[in-house]
Amino acid sequence: MTTVLIVDDQPLQRLGLRILLESVPETQVAGEAESGSEAVRRTAELHPDVVLMDIRMPGMDGIEATRRIVASGNRSRILVLTTFDLDEYAHAALRAGASGFLLKDARPEELLGGIRAVAAGDAIIAPALTRRLLDTYAYQLPAASADSDKLRALTDREREILIAIGRGWTNPEIAARLHLSESTVKTHVGRVLAKIGARDRVQAVIFAYDVGLASPNPA
């Protein structure tokens, strides 16, 4: 059973999400919040497995709420729901610690699958969508000064894997292009995440852009 906190300032949006989540036995709605500040408070109270986080809300927005939830050390993972084409803050939300994002027009099965993936510790952004998001916003956020030290800790192979992650390649794609087994790739990816301090693959993509190992529209 995966518990979910629904965060959205629109009552009808929250109702629709609740109906969907309660229609399947593997998810349970832990509660609702209509603002970022309420999301932070309710997450601390309920400790849901997943927080479905809207971005644009009055008062504290979803980015700041995500940042505070992650900084608190709460085990809850954040899945951002965004309109994307209108929402220039999605990249910032990922950097704040969100585990991924889905579009609000995603099919029900995509949302449910995304919740399961995030609850299991995976990222749920499709490679093409990752590239589209980062192509748009990668240059707007400065790299952290500590990133260079983390980069130096990687072996040549791990750096190669990080570059591949930054390009949005899946594990099977990395295995095929680098002539490795998928199990070996999975091991390398785990080591890379640990060394750079990334919670998941999404954060690794952000890191790769920040340190210059990936760039929009590579040749």
Coordinates of C-alpha atoms in Angstrom, one line a residue:
M1 CA 0.0 0.0 0.0
T2 CA 1.4 3.4 -1.1
T3 CA 0.2 6.4 0.9
V4 CA -0.2 9.7 -1.0
L5 CA -0.6 13.3 0.1
I6 CA -2.4 15.4 -2.6
V7 CA -1.2 19.0 -2.8
D8 CA -3.1 21.3 -5.1
D9 CA -4.9 24.6 -4.6
Q10 CA -7.8 23.6 -6.8
P11 CA -10.5 21.6 -5.0
L12 CA -11.7 19.9 -8.2
Q13 CA -8.2 18.8 -9.0
R14 CA -7.8 17.3 -5.6
L15 CA -11.1 15.6 -5.9
G16 CA -10.2 14.1 -9.2
L17 CA -6.9 12.8 -7.9
R18 CA -8.5 11.4 -4.8
I19 CA -11.1 9.5 -6.9
L20 CA -8.4 8.1 -9.1
L21 CA -6.2 7.0 -6.2
E22 CA -9.0 5.5 -4.3
S23 CA -10.1 3.5 -7.3
V24 CA -7.1 1.1 -7.0
P25 CA -6.2 -1.1 -4.0
E26 CA -2.5 -0.3 -4.0
T27 CA -2.8 3.4 -3.2
Q28 CA -4.3 5.2 -0.2
V29 CA -4.9 8.9 0.2
A30 CA -3.2 10.0 3.4
G31 CA -4.6 13.5 3.2
E32 CA -4.8 16.7 1.2
A33 CA -3.2 20.2 1.3
E34 CA -4.1 23.3 -0.6
S35 CA -0.9 25.3 -0.2
G36 CA 2.8 24.8 0.1
S37 CA 2.9 25.6 3.8
E38 CA 0.1 23.2 4.5
A39 CA 2.0 20.6 2.4
V40 CA 5.1 20.9 4.6
R41 CA 3.0 20.6 7.8
R42 CA 0.9 17.7 6.6
T43 CA 3.9 15.8 5.3
A44 CA 5.5 16.1 8.7
E45 CA 2.4 14.9 10.4
L46 CA 1.4 12.0 8.0
H47 CA 4.8 10.9 6.5
P48 CA 3.2 9.8 3.2
D49 CA 5.2 7.7 0.8
V50 CA 4.6 10.1 -2.0
V51 CA 3.6 13.8 -2.1
L52 CA 1.8 14.8 -5.3
M53 CA 3.0 18.4 -5.5
D54 CA 1.5 21.2 -7.5
I55 CA 3.8 24.1 -8.4
R56 CA 1.7 27.2 -8.6
M57 CA -0.1 27.9 -5.4
P58 CA -0.8 31.1 -3.4
G59 CA 1.7 31.8 -0.6
M60 CA 4.4 29.2 -0.4
D61 CA 4.7 27.5 -3.8
G62 CA 5.5 23.9 -4.6
I63 CA 9.2 24.6 -5.1
E64 CA 9.8 26.0 -1.6
A65 CA 7.6 23.3 -0.1
T66 CA 9.6 20.6 -1.8
R67 CA 12.8 22.2 -0.7
R68 CA 11.6 22.3 2.9
I69 CA 10.3 18.7 2.9
V70 CA 13.5 17.3 1.5
A71 CA 15.7 19.4 3.8
S72 CA 13.8 18.1 6.8
G73 CA 15.0 14.6 6.1
N74 CA 11.4 13.3 5.7
R75 CA 11.4 10.0 3.8
S76 CA 8.4 11.2 1.6
R77 CA 9.3 11.5 -2.0
I78 CA 8.0 14.4 -4.2
L79 CA 6.3 13.9 -7.5
V80 CA 5.5 17.2 -9.2
L81 CA 2.4 17.5 -11.3
T82 CA 2.9 20.4 -13.8
T83 CA 1.5 21.8 -17.0
F84 CA 5.1 22.1 -18.2
D85 CA 4.6 24.2 -21.2
L86 CA 3.4 27.0 -19.0
D87 CA 5.4 26.1 -15.9
E88 CA 8.9 27.5 -16.0
Y89 CA 9.6 26.3 -12.4
A90 CA 9.7 22.5 -13.1
H91 CA 13.5 22.5 -13.3
A92 CA 13.8 24.4 -10.1
A93 CA 11.5 21.9 -8.4
L94 CA 13.7 19.0 -9.5
R95 CA 16.7 20.8 -8.1
A96 CA 14.9 21.4 -4.9
G97 CA 14.7 17.6 -4.5
A98 CA 11.7 16.4 -6.3
S99 CA 12.0 12.8 -7.6
G100 CA 10.4 13.6 -10.9
F101 CA 7.4 15.2 -12.6
L102 CA 4.4 14.3 -14.7
L103 CA 2.2 16.5 -16.8
K104 CA -1.3 17.1 -15.5
D105 CA -2.8 15.7 -18.6
A106 CA -1.0 12.4 -18.1
R107 CA -3.2 9.3 -18.5
P108 CA -4.4 7.7 -15.2
E109 CA -2.3 4.6 -15.7
E110 CA 0.8 6.9 -16.2
L111 CA 0.1 8.7 -13.0
L112 CA -0.4 5.5 -11.0
G113 CA 2.7 4.0 -12.5
G114 CA 4.7 7.1 -11.7
I115 CA 3.5 7.0 -8.1
R116 CA 4.6 3.4 -7.8
A117 CA 8.0 4.2 -9.3
V118 CA 8.7 7.1 -7.1
A119 CA 7.6 5.2 -4.0
A120 CA 10.1 2.5 -5.0
G121 CA 12.9 5.0 -5.2
D122 CA 13.0 5.5 -9.0
A123 CA 12.7 8.6 -11.1
I124 CA 9.8 8.7 -13.5
I125 CA 10.8 11.3 -16.1
A126 CA 11.0 9.9 -19.6
P127 CA 14.3 10.6 -21.3
A128 CA 12.8 12.7 -24.1
L129 CA 10.9 14.8 -21.6
T130 CA 14.0 15.2 -19.4
R131 CA 15.9 16.6 -22.4
R132 CA 13.1 18.9 -23.3
L133 CA 12.9 20.3 -19.8
L134 CA 16.6 20.7 -19.4
D135 CA 17.1 22.1 -22.9
T136 CA 14.8 24.9 -21.9
Y137 CA 16.1 25.7 -18.4
A138 CA 19.6 24.3 -18.0
Y139 CA 21.4 27.6 -18.5
Q140 CA 19.3 29.5 -15.9
L141 CA 20.7 27.9 -12.8
P142 CA 24.3 28.2 -11.6
A143 CA 26.3 25.1 -10.6
A144 CA 27.1 24.5 -7.0
S145 CA 30.7 25.0 -6.0
A146 CA 30.9 21.7 -4.2
D147 CA 30.0 19.8 -7.4
S148 CA 33.6 19.8 -8.8
D149 CA 34.8 17.8 -5.8
K150 CA 32.1 15.2 -6.3
L151 CA 33.0 15.0 -10.0
R152 CA 36.7 14.3 -9.2
A153 CA 35.6 11.4 -7.0
L154 CA 34.2 9.5 -10.0
T155 CA 36.3 7.0 -12.0
D156 CA 36.6 7.4 -15.8
R157 CA 33.9 4.8 -16.3
E158 CA 31.6 6.4 -13.7
R159 CA 32.1 9.7 -15.4
E160 CA 31.1 8.1 -18.7
I161 CA 28.0 6.7 -17.1
L162 CA 27.1 10.1 -15.7
I163 CA 27.4 11.7 -19.2
A164 CA 25.1 9.0 -20.5
I165 CA 22.6 9.7 -17.7
G166 CA 22.8 13.4 -18.5
R167 CA 21.9 12.6 -22.1
G168 CA 18.7 11.0 -20.9
W169 CA 19.7 7.4 -21.9
T170 CA 18.0 4.5 -20.1
N171 CA 20.0 1.7 -18.6
P172 CA 19.4 -0.6 -21.7
E173 CA 20.5 2.3 -24.0
I174 CA 23.7 2.8 -21.9
A175 CA 24.4 -0.9 -21.9
A176 CA 24.0 -1.2 -25.7
R177 CA 26.1 1.9 -26.5
L178 CA 28.9 1.2 -24.0
H179 CA 28.9 -2.5 -24.6
L180 CA 28.1 -3.4 -21.0
S181 CA 25.6 -5.7 -19.4
E182 CA 22.5 -4.1 -17.9
S183 CA 23.4 -5.4 -14.4
T184 CA 26.9 -3.8 -14.7
V185 CA 25.2 -0.5 -15.8
K186 CA 22.9 -0.7 -12.8
T187 CA 25.8 -1.1 -10.5
H188 CA 27.7 1.8 -12.0
V189 CA 24.6 4.0 -11.8
G190 CA 24.2 3.2 -8.1
R191 CA 27.8 4.1 -7.4
V192 CA 27.5 7.4 -9.4
L193 CA 24.4 8.4 -7.5
A194 CA 26.1 7.7 -4.1
K195 CA 29.3 9.6 -5.0
I196 CA 27.5 12.7 -6.2
G197 CA 24.9 12.6 -3.5
A198 CA 22.0 12.3 -5.9
R199 CA 18.7 11.0 -4.5
D200 CA 17.8 9.5 -7.9
R201 CA 18.4 9.6 -11.6
V202 CA 16.7 12.9 -12.1
Q203 CA 19.1 14.6 -9.7
A204 CA 22.0 13.0 -11.5
V205 CA 20.8 14.6 -14.8
I206 CA 20.6 18.0 -13.1
F207 CA 24.2 17.4 -11.7
A208 CA 25.5 16.5 -15.1
Y209 CA 24.2 19.7 -16.6
D210 CA 25.5 21.8 -13.7
V211 CA 29.1 20.5 -14.1
G212 CA 29.0 20.8 -17.8
L213 CA 29.0 17.1 -18.7
A214 CA 25.7 17.5 -20.5
S215 CA 24.4 20.4 -22.5
P216 CA 21.2 21.3 -24.4
N217 CA 21.1 20.0 -28.0
P218 CA 24.5 18.2 -28.0
A219 CA 26.1 17.7 -31.3

